[in-house]
Short mmCIF file of C-alpha atoms in Angstrom, two decimals:
data_model
loop_
_atom_site.label_atom_id
_atom_site.label_comp_id
_atom_site.label_asym_id
_atom_site.label_seq_id
_atom_site.Cartn_x
_atom_site.Cartn_y
_atom_site.Cartn_z
CA MET Z 1 3.23 16.83 17.07
CA LEU Z 2 6.49 15.93 18.78
CA ASP Z 3 7.22 19.60 19.42
CA LYS Z 4 3.98 20.02 21.39
CA ARG Z 5 4.72 16.85 23.34
CA PHE Z 6 8.34 17.69 24.14
CA LEU Z 7 7.71 21.27 25.35
CA PRO Z 8 5.81 20.39 28.55
CA GLU Z 9 8.16 17.48 29.20
CA ASN Z 10 11.18 19.83 29.03
CA ARG Z 11 13.06 17.24 26.98
CA LYS Z 12 16.44 17.98 25.46
CA VAL Z 13 16.37 16.97 21.81
CA THR Z 14 18.87 17.74 19.08
CA VAL Z 15 18.08 17.16 15.42
CA ILE Z 16 21.06 16.83 13.09
CA ILE Z 17 20.24 17.71 9.48
CA ASP Z 18 22.53 17.49 6.49
CA ASN Z 19 22.89 20.52 4.25
CA CYS Z 20 20.30 19.71 1.58
CA THR Z 21 18.03 22.19 -0.17
CA ALA Z 22 15.25 19.58 -0.20
CA HIS Z 23 14.87 19.82 3.57
CA PRO Z 24 12.13 22.25 4.56
CA SER Z 25 12.84 25.04 6.96
CA ILE Z 26 10.96 24.08 10.13
CA VAL Z 27 11.14 25.86 13.46
CA LEU Z 28 10.55 23.64 16.47
CA GLU Z 29 10.73 25.23 19.89
CA SER Z 30 11.59 22.09 21.83
CA MET Z 31 14.38 20.92 19.56
CA ARG Z 32 17.83 22.28 18.85
CA HIS Z 33 18.86 22.05 15.19
CA ILE Z 34 22.36 21.40 13.95
CA VAL Z 35 22.83 21.75 10.20
CA LEU Z 36 25.91 19.93 8.96
CA PRO Z 37 28.31 21.85 6.73
CA ARG Z 38 28.41 21.11 3.00
CA ASN Z 39 30.13 17.94 1.78
CA THR Z 40 29.71 16.06 5.07
CA ARG Z 41 26.94 13.75 3.82
CA ILE Z 42 29.26 10.74 4.00
CA LEU Z 43 29.07 10.96 7.79
CA GLY Z 44 25.41 9.95 7.99
CA PRO Z 45 24.08 6.40 8.37
CA CYS Z 46 22.06 6.71 5.13
CA ASP Z 47 25.32 7.23 3.27
CA GLN Z 48 26.89 4.24 5.03
CA GLY Z 49 24.67 1.85 3.08
CA ILE Z 50 21.01 2.33 4.03
CA ILE Z 51 20.13 4.00 0.71
CA GLN Z 52 22.16 1.48 -1.29
CA ASN Z 53 20.51 -1.45 0.49
CA MET Z 54 17.03 0.02 0.07
CA LYS Z 55 17.63 0.35 -3.68
CA TYR Z 56 18.89 -3.23 -3.80
CA PHE Z 57 15.83 -4.66 -2.01
CA TYR Z 58 13.46 -2.44 -4.03
CA ARG Z 59 14.94 -3.50 -7.35
CA LYS Z 60 14.96 -7.15 -6.30
CA GLN Z 61 11.27 -7.06 -5.40
CA LEU Z 62 10.38 -5.04 -8.50
CA LEU Z 63 12.15 -7.60 -10.70
CA ARG Z 64 10.36 -10.42 -8.87
CA LYS Z 65 7.01 -8.68 -9.54
CA TYR Z 66 7.88 -8.32 -13.24
CA LEU Z 67 8.89 -11.97 -13.53
CA PHE Z 68 5.69 -13.20 -11.83
CA ALA Z 69 3.62 -11.00 -14.15
CA ILE Z 70 5.41 -12.34 -17.23
CA GLU Z 71 5.01 -15.97 -16.08
CA ALA Z 72 1.30 -15.40 -15.40
CA ASP Z 73 0.90 -13.53 -18.71
CA GLU Z 74 -0.41 -10.47 -16.83
CA ASP Z 75 0.20 -6.73 -17.12
CA SER Z 76 3.60 -5.93 -15.60
CA SER Z 77 3.04 -2.20 -15.13
CA ILE Z 78 3.03 -0.72 -11.65
CA ASN Z 79 1.32 2.35 -10.26
CA LEU Z 80 2.37 4.63 -7.42
CA LEU Z 81 0.59 2.53 -4.80
CA ASP Z 82 2.38 -0.61 -6.04
CA ALA Z 83 5.71 1.23 -5.86
CA LEU Z 84 4.98 2.35 -2.29
CA HIS Z 85 4.09 -1.21 -1.25
CA ILE Z 86 7.33 -2.47 -2.79
CA LEU Z 87 9.27 0.30 -1.02
CA HIS Z 88 7.60 -0.58 2.30
CA SER Z 89 8.51 -4.21 1.82
CA ALA Z 90 12.09 -3.26 0.91
CA TRP Z 91 12.38 -1.19 4.10
CA ASN Z 92 11.11 -4.13 6.15
CA SER Z 93 13.76 -6.34 4.54
CA GLU Z 94 16.42 -4.45 6.52
CA THR Z 95 17.30 -6.23 9.74
CA PRO Z 96 17.66 -4.26 12.98
CA ARG Z 97 21.23 -5.52 13.27
CA THR Z 98 22.12 -4.18 9.82
CA MET Z 99 20.60 -0.79 10.67
CA GLN Z 100 22.54 -0.71 13.93
CA ASN Z 101 25.75 -1.42 12.02
CA TYR Z 102 25.11 1.57 9.72
CA PHE Z 103 24.76 3.86 12.73
CA LEU Z 104 27.86 2.38 14.38
CA HIS Z 105 29.84 2.84 11.17
CA ALA Z 106 28.69 6.47 11.10
CA GLU Z 107 30.00 6.66 14.69
CA ILE Z 108 26.55 7.24 16.15
CA SER Z 109 26.64 4.77 19.00
CA LYS Z 110 23.39 5.48 20.84
CA VAL Z 111 20.09 5.92 19.06
CA SER Z 112 16.92 6.51 21.03
CA ASP Z 113 13.26 6.36 20.10
CA PRO Z 114 11.83 9.91 20.18
CA LEU Z 115 8.44 8.57 21.21
CA ALA Z 116 9.74 6.48 24.10
CA PRO Z 117 9.42 7.99 27.59
CA GLN Z 118 12.65 9.46 28.86
CA LYS Z 119 14.14 8.64 32.25
CA ASN Z 120 15.28 11.58 34.38
#
């Protein structure tokens, strides 16, 4: 979708991808790809605390759900949809300022929205 939009706009976009076998091989004409060398994962903002914080908020909300279920004498099991709702809520628990700090710590000082119109 973005590829088709960026091509006529002649936008200059670079996607930086860490060296992970889980990432699919995708060819996008409008975007330049840079694959980081092995063992450089620590450079990314996710490794600066985003993943750790997401796990913290997820576990906190999961525990809260379990405790409410126990207090109400209800079933405490969760299904995939429940887990996704908890994950969504955990992601929304991150403040924009905290996210910005992760990117600054990873020495990525300017982050732009790929869907926002670009100024020439």
